[in-house]
CSV table of C-alpha atoms in Angstrom, one decimal:
chain,number,residue,atom,x,y,z
E,197,MET,CA,124.3,114.1,98.7
E,198,CYS,CA,125.0,115.4,95.3
E,199,ALA,CA,122.1,117.5,93.9
E,200,ILE,CA,122.2,116.1,90.4
E,201,ARG,CA,123.3,112.7,89.1
E,202,THR,CA,123.6,111.3,85.6
E,203,SER,CA,123.3,107.9,84.1
E,204,SER,CA,123.6,106.9,80.4
E,205,HIS,CA,120.1,108.1,79.6
E,206,ALA,CA,119.0,110.3,82.5
E,207,VAL,CA,119.8,113.3,84.6
E,208,TYR,CA,118.1,113.0,87.9
E,209,ASP,CA,117.7,114.1,91.5
E,210,LEU,CA,115.5,111.4,93.2
E,211,LYS,CA,115.6,111.3,97.0
E,212,TYR,CA,113.4,109.2,99.2
E,213,HIS,CA,112.6,109.0,102.9
E,214,LEU,CA,111.7,105.4,103.7
E,215,VAL,CA,110.3,103.9,106.9
E,216,TRP,CA,109.4,100.3,107.6
E,217,THR,CA,109.0,98.0,110.6
E,218,PRO,CA,109.9,94.5,111.7
E,219,LYS,CA,107.0,92.0,111.5
E,220,TYR,CA,104.5,92.5,114.3
E,221,ARG,CA,106.5,95.7,115.2
E,222,LYS,CA,108.7,93.5,117.4
E,223,HIS,CA,111.5,95.3,119.3
E,224,ILE,CA,114.3,93.2,117.8
E,225,LEU,CA,116.5,95.8,116.1
E,226,VAL,CA,118.8,96.3,119.1
E,227,GLY,CA,122.6,96.0,119.8
E,228,GLU,CA,124.5,93.8,117.3
E,229,VAL,CA,121.3,93.2,115.2
E,230,ALA,CA,120.8,97.0,114.7
E,231,GLU,CA,124.5,97.6,113.9
E,232,TYR,CA,124.5,94.7,111.4
E,233,ALA,CA,121.2,96.0,109.9
E,234,LYS,CA,122.8,99.4,109.2
E,235,GLU,CA,125.8,97.7,107.6
E,236,VAL,CA,123.7,95.5,105.4
E,237,LEU,CA,121.4,98.3,104.3
E,238,ARG,CA,124.2,100.6,103.4
E,239,ASN,CA,126.0,97.8,101.4
E,240,ALA,CA,122.8,96.7,99.6
E,241,ALA,CA,122.1,100.3,98.6
E,242,GLU,CA,125.6,100.8,97.3
E,243,ALA,CA,125.5,97.5,95.4
E,244,TYR,CA,122.4,98.8,93.5
E,245,GLY,CA,123.8,102.3,92.8
E,246,MET,CA,121.9,104.1,95.6
E,247,TRP,CA,123.5,106.6,97.9
E,248,VAL,CA,122.5,106.6,101.6
E,249,ASP,CA,122.4,110.0,103.2
E,250,THR,CA,121.0,109.2,106.6
E,251,LEU,CA,120.1,105.9,108.2
E,252,ASP,CA,118.7,105.2,111.6
E,253,VAL,CA,117.7,101.7,112.9
E,254,ARG,CA,115.5,101.9,116.0
E,255,GLU,CA,114.4,98.8,117.9
E,256,ASP,CA,111.0,98.7,116.1
E,257,HIS,CA,111.6,100.6,112.8
E,258,VAL,CA,114.0,101.7,110.2
E,259,HIS,CA,114.4,105.2,108.7
E,260,ILE,CA,116.5,105.7,105.6
E,261,PHE,CA,117.0,108.8,103.5
E,262,LEU,CA,118.7,107.9,100.2
E,263,GLU,CA,119.1,108.8,96.6
E,264,ALA,CA,118.2,106.2,93.9
E,265,PRO,CA,118.6,106.1,90.2
E,266,PRO,CA,115.4,106.4,88.1
E,267,ARG,CA,115.6,102.8,86.9
E,268,TYR,CA,114.2,101.8,90.4
E,269,SER,CA,110.8,102.7,91.5
E,270,PRO,CA,110.3,103.5,95.2
E,271,ALA,CA,108.6,100.2,95.6
E,272,ARG,CA,111.6,98.4,94.0
E,273,VAL,CA,114.0,100.3,96.2
E,274,VAL,CA,112.1,99.1,99.3
E,275,GLN,CA,111.9,95.5,98.0
E,276,ILE,CA,115.7,95.4,97.3
E,277,LEU,CA,116.6,96.8,100.7
E,278,LYS,CA,114.1,94.7,102.7
E,279,SER,CA,114.8,91.4,100.9
E,280,ILE,CA,118.6,91.6,101.1
E,281,SER,CA,118.6,92.8,104.7
E,282,ALA,CA,116.2,90.1,105.8
E,283,ARG,CA,118.2,87.4,104.2
E,284,GLU,CA,121.5,88.6,105.6
E,285,ILE,CA,120.2,89.4,109.1
E,286,PHE,CA,118.6,85.9,109.4
E,287,ARG,CA,121.8,84.4,108.2
E,288,ARG,CA,123.8,86.1,110.9
E,289,PHE,CA,121.2,85.9,113.6
E,290,PRO,CA,119.2,82.7,113.0
E,291,TRP,CA,117.6,82.9,116.5
E,292,LEU,CA,115.5,85.8,115.3
E,293,ARG,CA,113.3,83.4,113.3
E,294,SER,CA,112.0,82.0,116.5
E,295,LYS,CA,110.8,85.5,117.6
E,296,LEU,CA,109.1,86.1,114.2
E,297,TRP,CA,106.8,83.2,113.4
E,298,GLY,CA,106.2,82.9,109.7
E,299,GLY,CA,109.9,83.4,108.8
E,300,GLU,CA,109.5,87.1,107.7
E,301,LEU,CA,111.6,89.8,109.2
E,302,TRP,CA,109.8,92.9,107.8
E,303,GLU,CA,106.2,93.9,107.6
E,304,ASP,CA,104.8,94.1,104.1
E,305,GLY,CA,104.1,97.8,104.2
E,306,TYR,CA,106.3,100.9,104.3
E,307,PHE,CA,106.2,104.7,104.2
E,308,VAL,CA,107.8,106.6,101.3
E,309,ARG,CA,108.1,110.3,100.7
E,310,SER,CA,110.0,111.9,97.8
E,311,VAL,CA,112.2,114.7,99.0
E,312,GLY,CA,113.4,117.8,97.1
E,313,ASP,CA,116.1,120.3,98.0
E,314,GLU,CA,115.7,123.4,95.9
E,315,VAL,CA,112.8,122.7,93.7
E,316,THR,CA,109.6,122.5,95.9
E,317,SER,CA,106.2,121.3,94.9
E,318,GLU,CA,104.9,124.8,94.7
E,319,ILE,CA,107.7,125.9,92.3
E,320,ILE,CA,106.8,123.0,90.0
E,321,ARG,CA,103.1,123.8,90.2
E,322,ARG,CA,103.7,127.5,89.3
E,323,TYR,CA,106.1,126.6,86.5
E,324,ILE,CA,103.6,124.2,84.9
E,325,ARG,CA,100.6,126.6,85.3
E,326,TYR,CA,102.3,129.6,84.0
E,327,GLN,CA,104.9,128.4,81.4
E,328,ASP,CA,102.7,129.4,78.5
E,329,LYS,CA,101.1,132.5,80.1
E,330,GLN,CA,104.1,134.8,80.0
E,331,SER,CA,106.9,135.0,77.4
E,332,ASP,CA,109.3,136.6,79.8
E,333,ILE,CA,109.4,133.7,82.3
E,334,VAL,CA,112.9,132.4,82.7
E,335,GLN,CA,113.3,128.7,81.8
E,336,LEU,CA,113.5,126.5,84.9
E,337,LYS,CA,117.1,125.4,85.3
E,338,LEU,CA,117.0,121.6,85.6
E,339,TRP,CA,120.8,121.0,86.0
E,340,ASP,CA,124.0,122.9,86.1
E,341,ASP,CA,125.7,122.9,82.6
E,342,SER,CA,129.1,123.5,84.0
């Protein structure tokens, strides 16, 4: 993953670790279904300008570590990935609907954690606390100017 990305109005480094489960935590993400889920999730992320670093589809949950542009909130990222993947997986494997009453592939909830590489939470806390306290503090470098 690239450390810093740019868009027309932003310079950013937004990485998320996301986890969600099939409805009722059913063990349905196996074999061809799991492989197809990986393909669909990668394609959906790419179509929306996201970059997948690591993806693991287990029989009862999905882990994805990705970078997303700031125009998408973490909730929107999850909504995009879950809705597109559900539609495409049901299209390819219609028999799954009979295993998941109610016609939904994914549980409503999810786990999200923002992830940083070089700039940790403690570095940001110290920078904010002490930025006006010392005149000799070096400006925090937000991105490489080269």
